[in-house]
Tab-separated table of C-alpha atoms in Angstrom:
chain	number	residue	atom	x	y	z
A	1	MET	CA	-0.097	-0.145	-0.019
A	2	LYS	CA	2.719	2.250	0.926
A	3	ALA	CA	4.713	1.455	-2.703
A	4	ILE	CA	1.173	2.454	-4.423
A	5	LYS	CA	1.159	5.737	-2.424
A	6	SER	CA	4.470	6.802	-3.204
A	7	ARG	CA	4.221	5.570	-6.897
A	8	ILE	CA	0.899	8.182	-7.070
A	9	LYS	CA	2.994	10.586	-5.657
A	10	SER	CA	5.912	10.210	-8.275
A	11	VAL	CA	3.502	10.345	-11.239
A	12	GLU	CA	1.878	13.594	-9.634
A	13	SER	CA	5.123	15.201	-9.597
A	14	THR	CA	6.141	14.037	-13.273
A	15	MET	CA	2.773	15.204	-14.177
A	16	SER	CA	3.110	18.848	-13.072
A	17	ILE	CA	6.619	19.437	-14.956
A	18	THR	CA	5.210	17.830	-18.135
A	19	LYS	CA	2.026	20.319	-17.593
A	20	ALA	CA	4.880	23.391	-16.974
A	21	MET	CA	6.518	22.181	-19.887
A	22	GLU	CA	3.415	22.328	-22.216
A	23	LEU	CA	2.605	26.105	-21.388
A	24	VAL	CA	6.108	26.712	-21.711
A	25	ALA	CA	6.017	25.281	-25.110
A	26	SER	CA	2.766	26.445	-26.281
A	27	SER	CA	3.790	29.907	-25.401
A	28	LYS	CA	6.934	29.745	-27.182
A	29	LEU	CA	5.403	28.287	-30.276
A	30	ARG	CA	3.331	31.825	-30.773
A	31	ARG	CA	6.766	33.868	-30.687
A	32	ALA	CA	8.133	31.387	-33.240
A	33	LYS	CA	5.260	31.508	-35.512
A	34	MET	CA	5.338	35.408	-35.409
A	35	GLN	CA	9.132	35.335	-36.412
A	36	GLU	CA	8.653	32.759	-39.082
A	37	GLU	CA	5.576	34.925	-40.685
A	38	ALA	CA	8.077	38.296	-40.582
A	39	VAL	CA	10.696	36.373	-42.423
A	40	LYS	CA	8.469	35.288	-45.499
A	41	PRO	CA	8.051	38.660	-47.160
A	42	TYR	CA	12.000	38.864	-46.905
A	43	TYR	CA	12.895	35.927	-48.757
A	44	LYS	CA	9.948	36.160	-51.136
A	45	LEU	CA	10.996	39.700	-52.309
A	46	LEU	CA	14.740	38.290	-52.801
A	47	ALA	CA	13.274	35.276	-54.901
A	48	GLU	CA	11.325	37.850	-56.750
A	49	THR	CA	14.288	40.012	-57.753
A	50	ILE	CA	16.584	37.297	-58.679
A	51	GLU	CA	14.130	35.993	-60.828
A	52	ASP	CA	13.354	39.388	-62.340
A	53	ILE	CA	17.160	39.772	-63.284
A	54	ILE	CA	17.588	36.509	-64.422
A	55	GLN	CA	14.595	36.571	-66.771
A	56	THR	CA	15.445	40.295	-68.215
A	57	THR	CA	19.332	40.160	-68.492
A	58	GLY	CA	19.725	36.251	-69.107
A	59	GLU	CA	22.433	36.587	-66.599
A	60	LYS	CA	24.520	33.368	-65.743
A	61	ASN	CA	25.619	32.623	-62.598
A	62	ALA	CA	27.886	30.352	-60.829
A	63	PHE	CA	24.989	29.756	-58.414
A	64	ILE	CA	22.567	28.699	-61.331
A	65	ARG	CA	23.833	25.293	-62.878
A	66	GLU	CA	22.538	22.468	-65.021
A	67	THR	CA	20.631	20.411	-62.397
A	68	ASP	CA	22.337	17.137	-63.808
A	69	VAL	CA	25.586	17.797	-62.120
A	70	SER	CA	25.976	14.716	-59.898
A	71	SER	CA	28.326	15.640	-57.632
A	72	ALA	CA	28.345	15.291	-53.289
A	73	ALA	CA	25.667	17.268	-51.704
A	74	CYS	CA	25.679	18.944	-48.187
A	75	TYR	CA	22.733	18.786	-45.965
A	76	ILE	CA	21.731	21.582	-43.379
A	77	VAL	CA	20.097	19.415	-40.992
A	78	ILE	CA	18.071	22.015	-38.615
A	79	ALA	CA	16.777	19.650	-35.353
A	80	GLY	CA	16.035	20.521	-31.761
A	81	ASP	CA	18.187	21.455	-28.733
A	82	ARG	CA	16.171	19.095	-26.311
A	83	GLY	CA	14.401	16.241	-26.596
A	84	LEU	CA	11.102	15.005	-25.030
A	85	ALA	CA	9.630	16.288	-28.401
A	86	GLY	CA	7.855	13.115	-29.656
A	87	GLY	CA	9.569	11.698	-32.629
A	88	TYR	CA	10.755	15.245	-33.795
A	89	ASN	CA	14.608	14.753	-34.113
A	90	ALA	CA	14.475	11.019	-34.783
A	91	ASN	CA	11.924	11.550	-37.670
A	92	LEU	CA	14.227	14.185	-39.148
A	93	PHE	CA	17.228	12.266	-38.709
A	94	ARG	CA	15.676	9.196	-40.474
A	95	LEU	CA	14.843	11.141	-43.738
A	96	VAL	CA	18.575	12.344	-44.109
A	97	ARG	CA	19.601	8.846	-43.647
A	98	GLU	CA	17.391	7.417	-46.459
A	99	ARG	CA	19.039	9.936	-48.595
A	100	ILE	CA	22.669	10.555	-47.838
A	101	LYS	CA	25.456	9.184	-49.550
A	102	GLU	CA	29.363	8.495	-48.441
A	103	ASP	CA	30.784	11.445	-49.641
A	104	ASP	CA	28.179	13.838	-48.541
A	105	CYS	CA	28.702	16.137	-45.814
A	106	ILE	CA	26.441	17.645	-43.202
A	107	LEU	CA	25.908	21.341	-41.446
A	108	PRO	CA	24.347	20.339	-38.337
A	109	VAL	CA	22.299	22.962	-36.712
A	110	GLY	CA	21.126	22.325	-32.747
A	111	LYS	CA	22.338	20.312	-30.080
A	112	LYS	CA	20.805	16.635	-31.084
A	113	SER	CA	21.749	16.945	-34.468
A	114	VAL	CA	25.352	18.129	-33.951
A	115	GLU	CA	25.392	15.350	-31.246
A	116	HIS	CA	23.740	12.783	-33.521
A	117	TYR	CA	25.998	13.534	-36.832
A	118	GLU	CA	29.577	13.727	-34.445
A	119	LYS	CA	29.142	9.723	-33.923
A	120	GLN	CA	28.340	9.360	-37.688
A	121	PRO	CA	31.088	9.089	-40.226
A	122	TYR	CA	30.358	11.951	-42.600
A	123	ARG	CA	32.234	14.975	-42.827
A	124	ILE	CA	30.778	17.816	-40.653
A	125	LEU	CA	31.427	21.400	-42.083
A	126	THR	CA	31.085	22.928	-38.928
A	127	THR	CA	29.611	22.324	-35.287
A	128	ASP	CA	29.438	26.201	-34.291
A	129	PHE	CA	25.897	26.255	-34.622
A	130	ARG	CA	25.282	24.043	-31.444
A	131	ILE	CA	22.276	25.527	-30.159
A	132	ALA	CA	19.582	26.241	-32.647
A	133	ALA	CA	17.655	28.673	-30.469
A	134	SER	CA	20.435	31.149	-30.339
A	135	VAL	CA	20.161	31.002	-34.406
A	136	ALA	CA	19.407	34.523	-35.136
A	137	ILE	CA	19.798	36.433	-38.239
A	138	PRO	CA	23.483	37.124	-38.185
A	139	GLU	CA	24.057	33.429	-37.477
A	140	ALA	CA	22.048	32.390	-40.327
A	141	HIS	CA	24.170	34.820	-42.534
A	142	GLU	CA	27.325	33.196	-40.996
A	143	ILE	CA	25.511	29.794	-42.549
A	144	GLY	CA	24.676	31.217	-45.418
A	145	ASP	CA	28.281	32.538	-46.358
A	146	ILE	CA	29.736	29.045	-45.373
A	147	ILE	CA	27.572	27.308	-47.689
A	148	CYS	CA	27.963	29.804	-50.478
A	149	LYS	CA	31.820	29.835	-50.022
A	150	HIS	CA	32.397	25.867	-50.206
A	151	PHE	CA	29.517	25.554	-53.118
A	152	LEU	CA	31.519	28.089	-55.439
A	153	SER	CA	34.922	26.393	-54.589
A	154	GLY	CA	33.011	23.037	-55.988
A	155	GLN	CA	33.237	21.055	-52.863
A	156	PHE	CA	29.664	19.932	-53.214
A	157	GLY	CA	26.970	20.562	-56.207
A	158	HIS	CA	23.818	20.247	-54.173
A	159	VAL	CA	22.625	21.957	-50.929
A	160	TYR	CA	19.436	20.986	-49.262
A	161	LEU	CA	17.896	22.049	-46.218
A	162	VAL	CA	16.428	19.821	-43.758
A	163	TYR	CA	13.780	20.836	-41.278
A	164	THR	CA	10.521	20.058	-39.813
A	165	GLU	CA	8.001	21.746	-41.687
A	166	PHE	CA	5.076	23.316	-39.456
A	167	LYS	CA	1.829	21.760	-40.913
A	168	SER	CA	-0.554	22.473	-38.211
A	169	MET	CA	-0.421	22.639	-34.372
A	170	LEU	CA	-0.571	18.352	-34.660
A	171	THR	CA	1.276	17.604	-37.502
A	172	GLN	CA	4.704	18.623	-38.292
A	173	GLU	CA	6.783	16.846	-41.089
A	174	PRO	CA	10.192	16.378	-41.727
A	175	GLN	CA	10.939	18.230	-45.197
A	176	LEU	CA	13.845	17.929	-47.466
A	177	ARG	CA	14.217	20.879	-49.621
A	178	ALA	CA	16.632	21.986	-52.540
A	179	LEU	CA	18.526	25.107	-51.554
A	180	LEU	CA	21.174	25.158	-54.117
A	181	PRO	CA	21.840	25.296	-57.460
A	182	LEU	CA	18.978	27.554	-57.886
A	183	ASP	CA	16.427	25.819	-60.566
A	184	LYS	CA	17.544	25.668	-63.964
A	185	ASP	CA	14.047	26.458	-64.937
A	186	MET	CA	14.309	29.985	-63.619
A	187	MET	CA	16.432	30.681	-66.508
A	188	ASN	CA	13.717	29.738	-68.827
A	189	PRO	CA	11.592	32.736	-70.093
A	190	ASP	CA	8.396	30.477	-70.086
A	191	ALA	CA	9.059	29.200	-66.402
A	192	SER	CA	7.283	31.660	-64.613
A	193	ASN	CA	4.757	29.174	-64.260
A	194	ALA	CA	7.417	26.495	-62.836
A	195	MET	CA	8.252	29.678	-60.522
A	196	ALA	CA	4.601	30.276	-59.294
A	197	ALA	CA	4.169	26.535	-58.492
A	198	ARG	CA	7.619	26.376	-56.973
A	199	GLU	CA	6.472	29.310	-54.769
A	200	LYS	CA	3.614	27.573	-54.110
A	201	GLU	CA	5.396	24.611	-52.900
A	202	ASN	CA	7.315	26.807	-50.634
A	203	GLY	CA	4.513	27.537	-48.550
A	204	PHE	CA	3.252	30.952	-50.101
A	205	THR	CA	1.366	32.122	-53.314
A	206	LYS	CA	2.353	35.261	-55.226
A	207	THR	CA	0.226	38.083	-54.516
A	208	GLU	CA	1.534	40.508	-56.461
A	209	LYS	CA	1.418	39.622	-60.451
A	210	ILE	CA	5.087	39.057	-62.272
A	211	THR	CA	5.875	42.018	-64.072
A	212	PHE	CA	9.616	41.985	-65.863
A	213	HIS	CA	11.053	45.119	-66.048
A	214	THR	CA	13.531	45.449	-69.181
A	215	ASP	CA	14.492	48.898	-68.289
A	216	THR	CA	15.751	48.606	-65.131
A	217	LEU	CA	19.532	49.487	-64.127
A	218	TYR	CA	21.351	47.662	-62.169
A	219	GLU	CA	24.777	48.961	-60.190
A	220	PRO	CA	27.116	47.901	-60.420
A	221	SER	CA	26.127	45.330	-62.779
A	222	PRO	CA	23.383	42.614	-63.175
A	223	GLU	CA	26.075	40.229	-62.573
A	224	GLU	CA	27.080	41.646	-59.397
A	225	VAL	CA	23.811	42.366	-57.897
A	226	LEU	CA	22.701	38.722	-58.408
A	227	SER	CA	26.089	37.276	-57.013
A	228	ALA	CA	25.192	39.859	-53.700
A	229	ILE	CA	21.637	38.791	-53.693
A	230	ILE	CA	21.809	34.920	-54.024
A	231	PRO	CA	24.023	34.622	-50.876
A	232	GLN	CA	21.066	36.695	-49.062
A	233	TYR	CA	18.322	34.781	-50.277
A	234	VAL	CA	20.114	31.614	-49.202
A	235	SER	CA	20.768	32.840	-45.361
A	236	GLY	CA	16.758	34.073	-45.718
A	237	MET	CA	15.963	30.694	-46.267
A	238	ILE	CA	18.093	29.303	-43.882
A	239	TYR	CA	16.681	31.637	-41.286
A	240	GLY	CA	13.133	31.050	-42.448
A	241	ALA	CA	13.659	27.219	-42.082
A	242	VAL	CA	15.278	27.782	-38.580
A	243	CYS	CA	12.404	29.941	-37.354
A	244	GLU	CA	9.886	27.047	-38.833
A	245	ALA	CA	11.974	24.206	-37.379
A	246	SER	CA	11.524	25.820	-33.938
A	247	ALA	CA	7.764	26.396	-34.473
A	248	SER	CA	7.287	22.573	-35.320
A	249	GLU	CA	9.847	21.703	-32.243
A	250	PHE	CA	7.472	23.612	-29.962
A	251	ALA	CA	4.368	22.113	-31.488
A	252	ALA	CA	5.790	18.714	-31.286
A	253	ARG	CA	6.808	19.336	-27.612
A	254	ARG	CA	3.357	20.478	-26.693
A	255	THR	CA	1.714	17.392	-28.113
A	256	ALA	CA	4.281	14.835	-26.716
A	257	MET	CA	3.348	16.540	-23.282
A	258	ASN	CA	-0.076	16.701	-23.814
A	259	ALA	CA	-0.072	13.151	-24.071
A	260	ALA	CA	2.154	12.560	-21.037
A	261	ASN	CA	-0.439	14.532	-19.194
A	262	LYS	CA	-3.083	12.026	-20.373
A	263	ASN	CA	-1.043	9.380	-19.800
A	264	ALA	CA	-0.196	10.512	-16.161
A	265	ASP	CA	-4.197	11.224	-15.486
A	266	GLU	CA	-4.864	7.678	-16.508
A	267	MET	CA	-2.047	6.284	-14.610
A	268	ILE	CA	-3.098	8.209	-11.151
A	269	SER	CA	-6.716	6.926	-11.467
A	270	THR	CA	-5.902	3.278	-11.968
A	271	LEU	CA	-3.202	3.676	-9.296
A	272	THR	CA	-5.775	5.497	-6.852
A	273	LEU	CA	-8.376	2.716	-7.716
A	274	LYS	CA	-5.676	0.056	-6.682
A	275	TYR	CA	-5.070	2.114	-3.689
A	276	ASN	CA	-8.421	2.205	-2.497
A	277	ARG	CA	-9.071	-1.735	-2.959
A	278	ALA	CA	-6.090	-2.377	-1.334
A	279	ARG	CA	-7.240	-0.302	1.781
A	280	GLN	CA	-10.388	-1.792	1.558
A	281	THR	CA	-9.489	-5.310	1.661
A	282	MET	CA	-7.500	-4.488	4.767
A	283	ILE	CA	-10.427	-3.004	6.249
A	284	THR	CA	-12.269	-6.156	5.469
A	285	GLN	CA	-9.532	-8.355	6.559
A	286	GLU	CA	-9.381	-6.592	9.857
A	287	ILE	CA	-13.088	-6.794	10.750
A	288	THR	CA	-13.256	-10.655	9.764
A	289	GLU	CA	-10.514	-11.031	12.300
A	290	ILE	CA	-12.157	-9.022	15.037
A	291	ILE	CA	-15.539	-10.822	14.667
A	292	ALA	CA	-13.803	-14.070	14.583
A	293	GLY	CA	-11.874	-12.982	17.739
A	294	SER	CA	-15.092	-12.158	19.672
A	295	ASN	CA	-16.760	-15.533	18.859
A	296	THR	CA	-14.150	-17.648	20.071
A	297	LEU	CA	-14.756	-15.617	23.835
B	1	MET	CA	7.726	67.976	-53.478
B	2	ASP	CA	5.744	64.657	-54.090
B	3	SER	CA	6.347	61.641	-52.274
B	4	PHE	CA	6.399	57.988	-52.992
B	5	LEU	CA	5.871	54.799	-51.202
B	6	LEU	CA	9.059	53.574	-49.187
B	7	LYS	CA	9.293	50.077	-47.776
B	8	ILE	CA	11.949	48.407	-46.181
B	9	VAL	CA	12.113	44.702	-45.393
B	10	THR	CA	14.050	42.562	-43.026
B	11	PRO	CA	13.940	39.197	-41.900
B	12	ASP	CA	12.539	40.452	-38.532
B	13	GLY	CA	9.357	42.104	-40.450
B	14	SER	CA	8.775	45.169	-42.126
B	15	ALA	CA	10.827	48.149	-40.590
B	16	VAL	CA	9.344	50.787	-42.629
B	17	ASP	CA	6.265	51.294	-44.615
B	18	ALA	CA	5.335	54.976	-45.270
B	19	GLU	CA	5.250	57.482	-47.851
B	20	VAL	CA	8.432	59.811	-47.985
B	21	GLU	CA	9.662	62.587	-50.125
B	22	SER	CA	13.322	61.376	-50.449
B	23	VAL	CA	15.620	58.768	-49.488
B	24	LEU	CA	19.661	58.891	-49.255
B	25	ILE	CA	21.121	55.609	-49.485
B	26	ARG	CA	24.957	54.304	-49.660
B	27	THR	CA	25.200	51.618	-51.777
B	28	THR	CA	28.387	49.539	-52.797
B	29	SER	CA	28.536	51.950	-55.994
B	30	GLY	CA	28.269	55.181	-54.084
B	31	ASP	CA	25.531	57.444	-52.606
B	32	ILE	CA	22.452	57.588	-53.852
B	33	GLY	CA	19.226	60.035	-53.536
B	34	ILE	CA	15.859	58.754	-54.656
B	35	LEU	CA	12.934	61.040	-55.552
B	36	LYS	CA	9.690	60.155	-56.985
B	37	ASN	CA	9.569	58.604	-60.491
B	38	HIS	CA	13.192	57.586	-60.506
B	39	ILE	CA	13.758	55.155	-63.196
B	40	ASN	CA	13.635	51.278	-62.069
B	41	TYR	CA	16.677	50.735	-60.519
B	42	VAL	CA	18.535	47.821	-58.612
B	43	ALA	CA	22.003	48.373	-56.659
B	44	THR	CA	23.351	46.681	-53.389
B	45	ILE	CA	24.133	47.802	-50.048
B	46	ASP	CA	26.689	46.386	-47.932
B	47	TYR	CA	27.333	48.768	-45.010
B	48	GLY	CA	25.211	51.276	-45.764
B	49	LEU	CA	23.772	54.143	-44.110
B	50	VAL	CA	20.113	55.700	-45.377
B	51	LYS	CA	18.588	58.941	-44.716
B	52	ILE	CA	14.747	59.064	-45.196
B	53	THR	CA	13.369	62.485	-45.292
B	54	TYR	CA	9.531	62.240	-44.352
B	55	PRO	CA	7.135	64.738	-45.992
B	56	ASP	CA	6.935	66.933	-43.314
B	57	HIS	CA	10.964	67.475	-43.584
B	58	THR	CA	11.700	65.370	-40.750
B	59	GLU	CA	14.757	63.432	-41.223
B	60	ARG	CA	15.836	60.070	-40.103
B	61	GLY	CA	19.140	58.493	-40.342
B	62	ALA	CA	19.322	54.596	-40.161
B	63	CYS	CA	22.139	51.933	-40.687
B	64	CYS	CA	21.501	49.577	-43.277
B	65	MET	CA	23.561	46.253	-43.654
B	66	ASN	CA	23.472	43.430	-46.442
B	67	GLY	CA	20.930	44.074	-48.945
B	68	PHE	CA	19.981	46.161	-52.194
B	69	VAL	CA	17.509	48.798	-52.571
B	70	ARG	CA	15.187	48.161	-55.551
B	71	VAL	CA	13.089	50.750	-57.266
B	72	ASP	CA	10.172	50.209	-59.081
B	73	LYS	CA	7.148	52.329	-60.799
B	74	ASP	CA	4.864	52.299	-57.909
B	75	MET	CA	7.182	51.790	-54.640
B	76	THR	CA	10.586	51.941	-53.526
B	77	ARG	CA	11.873	48.975	-51.490
B	78	ILE	CA	14.957	48.277	-49.509
B	79	ILE	CA	15.526	44.913	-48.847
B	80	ALA	CA	18.393	44.261	-46.024
B	81	THR	CA	19.687	42.019	-43.447
B	82	THR	CA	19.243	44.299	-40.569
B	83	PHE	CA	17.860	48.002	-40.728
B	84	GLU	CA	18.236	50.343	-37.523
B	85	PHE	CA	17.338	53.749	-37.057
B	86	ALA	CA	19.960	55.646	-35.372
B	87	ASP	CA	18.092	56.302	-32.521
B	88	GLN	CA	17.504	52.399	-32.074
B	89	ILE	CA	21.147	51.600	-32.002
B	90	ASP	CA	22.771	50.277	-29.130
B	91	PHE	CA	25.737	52.003	-29.120
B	92	ALA	CA	27.614	50.463	-25.859
B	93	ARG	CA	26.526	47.171	-27.681
B	94	ALA	CA	28.039	48.068	-30.996
B	95	GLN	CA	31.295	49.368	-29.218
B	96	LYS	CA	31.741	45.925	-26.832
B	97	ALA	CA	31.096	44.002	-30.389
B	98	LYS	CA	33.981	46.366	-31.926
B	99	ALA	CA	36.416	45.781	-29.210
B	100	ALA	CA	35.556	41.819	-29.091
B	101	ALA	CA	36.073	41.615	-32.873
B	102	GLU	CA	39.703	43.501	-32.708
B	103	GLU	CA	40.674	41.049	-29.954
B	104	ARG	CA	39.618	38.017	-32.142
B	105	LEU	CA	41.513	39.544	-35.020
B	106	ALA	CA	44.718	39.951	-32.616
B	107	GLU	CA	44.726	36.102	-32.407
B	108	THR	CA	46.766	34.489	-34.197
B	109	THR	CA	45.784	30.829	-34.623
B	110	LEU	CA	42.412	32.146	-36.411
B	111	SER	CA	41.436	29.814	-39.418
B	112	ASP	CA	40.512	31.714	-42.746
B	113	ASP	CA	36.850	30.853	-41.803
B	114	GLU	CA	36.859	32.361	-38.550
B	115	ARG	CA	39.067	35.644	-39.514
B	116	GLU	CA	36.737	36.382	-42.148
B	117	LEU	CA	33.691	36.153	-39.369
B	118	ALA	CA	35.621	38.202	-37.265
B	119	LYS	CA	36.135	40.867	-40.063
B	120	ALA	CA	32.813	41.052	-40.751
B	121	ARG	CA	31.691	41.559	-37.322
B	122	LEU	CA	34.283	44.273	-37.108
B	123	LYS	CA	32.723	46.022	-40.039
B	124	ARG	CA	29.451	45.850	-38.856
B	125	ALA	CA	30.405	47.020	-35.523
B	126	GLU	CA	31.942	50.118	-37.075
B	127	ASN	CA	29.206	50.853	-39.423
B	128	ARG	CA	26.844	50.972	-36.249
B	129	ILE	CA	29.198	53.279	-34.632
B	130	ARG	CA	29.679	55.885	-37.500
B	131	VAL	CA	26.157	55.979	-38.027
B	132	TYR	CA	25.211	56.478	-34.625
B	133	GLU	CA	27.845	59.058	-34.368
B	134	LEU	CA	26.615	60.974	-37.419
B	135	ASN	CA	23.373	61.415	-36.036
B	136	GLN	CA	24.215	62.799	-32.463
């Protein structure tokens, strides 16, 4: 009986922790969502301008390659800093494991991601981004700079962003998105539909109609503008992905903690039932003993 | 003077969305001033300053880094990584960042990547300090 009682106590204290975590996750989730909303117009505008330049000047750039270049890839894996979020981290790693080849490399973001890939045989670009929560705009730019530099030096021909997409409060899905090279279709003058489709896929639709300005003046030159903007676009996309991933993490944690609370509730009620039964049995036994004793007198 | 719509967009959201009379921007190829009916124009900004004049002739200076300005027929947009009005700059923090970056650059064991990062940090801090001092 004492064992049951202490068990109930311990479940209750765990429950108070999971409850608190649920509340914290919900409030952080709201903030992360807001951040993500704020960054969207930024990279949308960047993408539009890049497209504009390519369409009007037919400019070629090192970032835009034929898509059939087969060389090593780099995966930017954005995971969480903490566990206790259901399958949040594990699902992400599984997705990468299915795709990755031997000579690919990884840029892990987040403590769980760094820890996971340190034990793996793949080459790691840097472990500087150990704490996903501290990746703000300057850090996203650092990541972007590193990626662009290595990409241009030809160390890898593809860059993928791996993060968890925020579908709704209840569902988050691991996503693998090609970041570089930029889509060859963007070079095709008839590809505005493809671009629009891609935008849609990216989670937003264009509200403004696409208009190409042929008489735009570029300074210093279209080429230089393009090489300056593309790294910014890359960083913007990374920052957007980090924001979305953290929103997903909090949502996943909230769901996991909610389930934990329900479980704890159920456990407490079965344990209480057990406890009451045991108590009842003891009382009954005592009464029987007393009656038996008085009968012998 | 006629005014036009100026939008400044950063990853943190929209910083400015207002009618302005003129905007002065330091781009990589020099200072340019934009008034209404400017030709379609795109230029890059690395470590720049921006001066906005509102229709009531008030002026506001700002520091703007890593981005570009895009002038279209109906509006002018500045897309930047950071955009801070001079009065929002945390001067003490910028000074601290400058000192830290200088210290880091003095180390001899830095890799190329680390050196570049530190240099970029130094430039950002210096730009903030300059804009802040200009607008005092």
